[in-house]
Coordinates of C-alpha atoms in Angstrom, one line a residue:
M1 CA 0.1 0.0 0.0
M2 CA 1.3 3.5 -0.8
F3 CA 0.7 6.5 1.1
P4 CA 0.8 9.4 -1.2
W5 CA 3.5 11.9 -1.0
Y6 CA 1.4 14.8 -0.9
L7 CA -0.4 13.6 2.1
W8 CA 2.9 13.8 4.0
V9 CA 3.6 17.2 2.8
V10 CA 0.2 18.3 4.1
L11 CA 0.7 16.8 7.2
G12 CA 4.1 18.4 7.6
I13 CA 2.7 21.7 6.9
V14 CA -0.2 21.1 9.3
F15 CA 2.8 20.5 12.0
F16 CA 4.8 23.6 10.9
T17 CA 1.6 25.9 11.5
L18 CA 1.0 24.1 14.9
E19 CA 4.7 25.0 15.6
I20 CA 4.0 28.7 14.9
V21 CA 1.4 28.9 17.6
T22 CA 3.1 26.7 20.1
P23 CA 6.7 27.3 20.0
G24 CA 9.2 24.8 21.5
F25 CA 10.2 23.0 18.2
L26 CA 8.1 19.9 19.2
F27 CA 5.7 20.2 16.2
A28 CA 8.7 21.2 13.9
C29 CA 10.3 18.0 14.5
F30 CA 7.2 16.2 13.2
G31 CA 7.0 18.7 10.3
V32 CA 10.3 17.8 9.3
S33 CA 9.7 14.1 9.7
C34 CA 6.8 14.3 7.4
L35 CA 8.4 16.1 4.7
S36 CA 11.1 13.3 4.9
A37 CA 8.5 10.6 4.7
G38 CA 6.9 12.5 1.9
I39 CA 10.4 12.5 0.0
V40 CA 10.7 8.7 0.4
S41 CA 7.2 8.3 -0.7
S42 CA 7.7 10.2 -3.6
L43 CA 10.7 7.9 -4.5
G44 CA 8.1 4.8 -4.7
A45 CA 9.0 3.3 -1.5
G46 CA 6.5 1.4 0.3
I47 CA 4.7 2.5 3.7
E48 CA 7.0 0.6 5.8
L49 CA 10.0 2.8 4.5
Q50 CA 7.9 5.8 4.8
I51 CA 7.2 5.1 8.6
L52 CA 10.7 4.1 9.1
S53 CA 11.9 7.5 7.8
F54 CA 9.3 9.4 9.7
T55 CA 10.4 7.6 13.1
L56 CA 14.2 8.2 12.3
M57 CA 13.9 11.6 11.4
T58 CA 11.6 12.3 14.3
L59 CA 14.4 10.9 16.7
V60 CA 17.0 12.7 14.9
T61 CA 15.3 16.0 15.1
F62 CA 13.8 15.7 18.6
F63 CA 16.9 14.5 20.3
G64 CA 19.8 15.8 17.9
I65 CA 18.4 19.3 16.7
R66 CA 15.8 20.3 19.3
P67 CA 18.0 20.7 22.3
F68 CA 20.3 23.1 20.3
M69 CA 17.5 25.1 19.0
L70 CA 15.9 25.5 22.7
R71 CA 19.4 26.6 24.0
Y72 CA 19.8 29.1 21.2
L73 CA 16.5 30.7 21.8
S74 CA 16.7 30.6 25.5
S75 CA 20.1 32.2 25.6
S76 CA 19.2 35.0 23.1
E77 CA 16.1 36.0 24.9
S78 CA 17.1 36.0 28.6
N79 CA 19.6 38.9 28.5
V80 CA 17.7 41.4 26.6
P81 CA 18.3 44.9 28.2
T82 CA 15.4 47.4 28.3
N83 CA 15.7 50.9 27.2
V84 CA 15.8 52.0 30.8
D85 CA 18.9 49.8 31.5
A86 CA 20.7 51.9 29.0
L87 CA 20.4 55.0 31.4
I88 CA 22.9 53.1 33.9
G89 CA 26.1 54.8 33.9
K90 CA 24.8 58.0 32.2
K91 CA 25.6 61.5 33.4
A92 CA 22.5 63.5 34.5
L93 CA 21.9 67.1 35.8
V94 CA 20.1 67.7 38.9
V95 CA 17.1 70.2 38.1
E96 CA 15.2 69.8 41.6
T97 CA 17.2 69.3 44.7
I98 CA 17.5 65.7 45.7
D99 CA 16.3 65.5 49.3
P100 CA 15.3 62.2 50.6
L101 CA 13.6 63.5 53.9
R102 CA 11.2 65.6 51.8
N103 CA 11.0 62.7 49.1
K104 CA 11.9 65.2 46.3
G105 CA 14.2 65.4 43.4
R106 CA 14.6 65.4 39.7
V107 CA 17.2 65.0 37.2
V108 CA 17.4 65.3 33.5
V109 CA 19.5 62.8 31.6
G110 CA 19.2 62.3 27.7
G111 CA 16.7 65.1 27.5
E112 CA 14.3 63.4 29.7
N113 CA 13.2 64.5 33.2
W114 CA 13.1 61.8 36.0
K115 CA 12.3 61.5 39.5
A116 CA 15.6 60.6 41.3
I117 CA 17.0 59.4 44.7
S118 CA 20.5 59.5 46.0
L119 CA 22.5 56.3 46.5
N120 CA 23.4 57.1 50.2
D121 CA 20.5 59.2 51.0
A122 CA 22.7 62.5 50.9
I123 CA 21.0 65.9 49.6
I124 CA 22.2 66.7 46.3
E125 CA 21.8 70.5 45.1
T126 CA 20.4 71.7 41.9
D127 CA 22.9 72.0 38.9
T128 CA 25.1 69.2 40.2
E129 CA 26.3 66.6 37.8
V130 CA 25.4 63.0 38.9
V131 CA 25.8 59.6 37.4
V132 CA 23.0 57.1 37.3
V133 CA 23.6 54.2 39.5
K134 CA 20.7 52.1 38.9
V135 CA 17.0 52.1 38.0
D136 CA 14.4 51.6 40.9
G137 CA 10.8 51.3 39.3
I138 CA 10.1 54.8 38.1
K139 CA 13.1 56.4 39.8
L140 CA 16.7 56.8 39.1
V141 CA 19.2 56.1 41.8
V142 CA 22.0 58.7 41.3
R143 CA 25.5 59.5 43.0
P144 CA 27.4 62.8 42.6
E145 CA 29.8 62.6 39.7
I146 CA 33.4 62.3 40.8
K147 CA 35.5 65.0 39.3
Q148 CA 39.1 63.9 38.2

């Protein structure tokens, strides 16, 4: 009995479509395997060879290729800095005195006005140049710039 090659291809396309909506390279393994079985079928092989091709290719892609793809995806997504992270280390100018007791203080960095707090709870006067140490929610934690 021959299983038509185009049915393998259609099944492969279905698996690739499922992969798009459920990432993780699980359905992609089956999609590649279906295409492999479709090629074997188009060469005139019987159903036994088609199933063998599907099974072997599933094992190769699932245990051979999938772990590398998952590692590649997880490593590229985990260390993506946000735009706010780019402010760390930048110089800023105090435009409203930073006073931790009154919970006041603003700085301008890169043309944007931010609420600021000082690193060591010190009062930092207006027009003082500071350096952004970290971002704490919607506030910048700053310290006075050390002049050399």
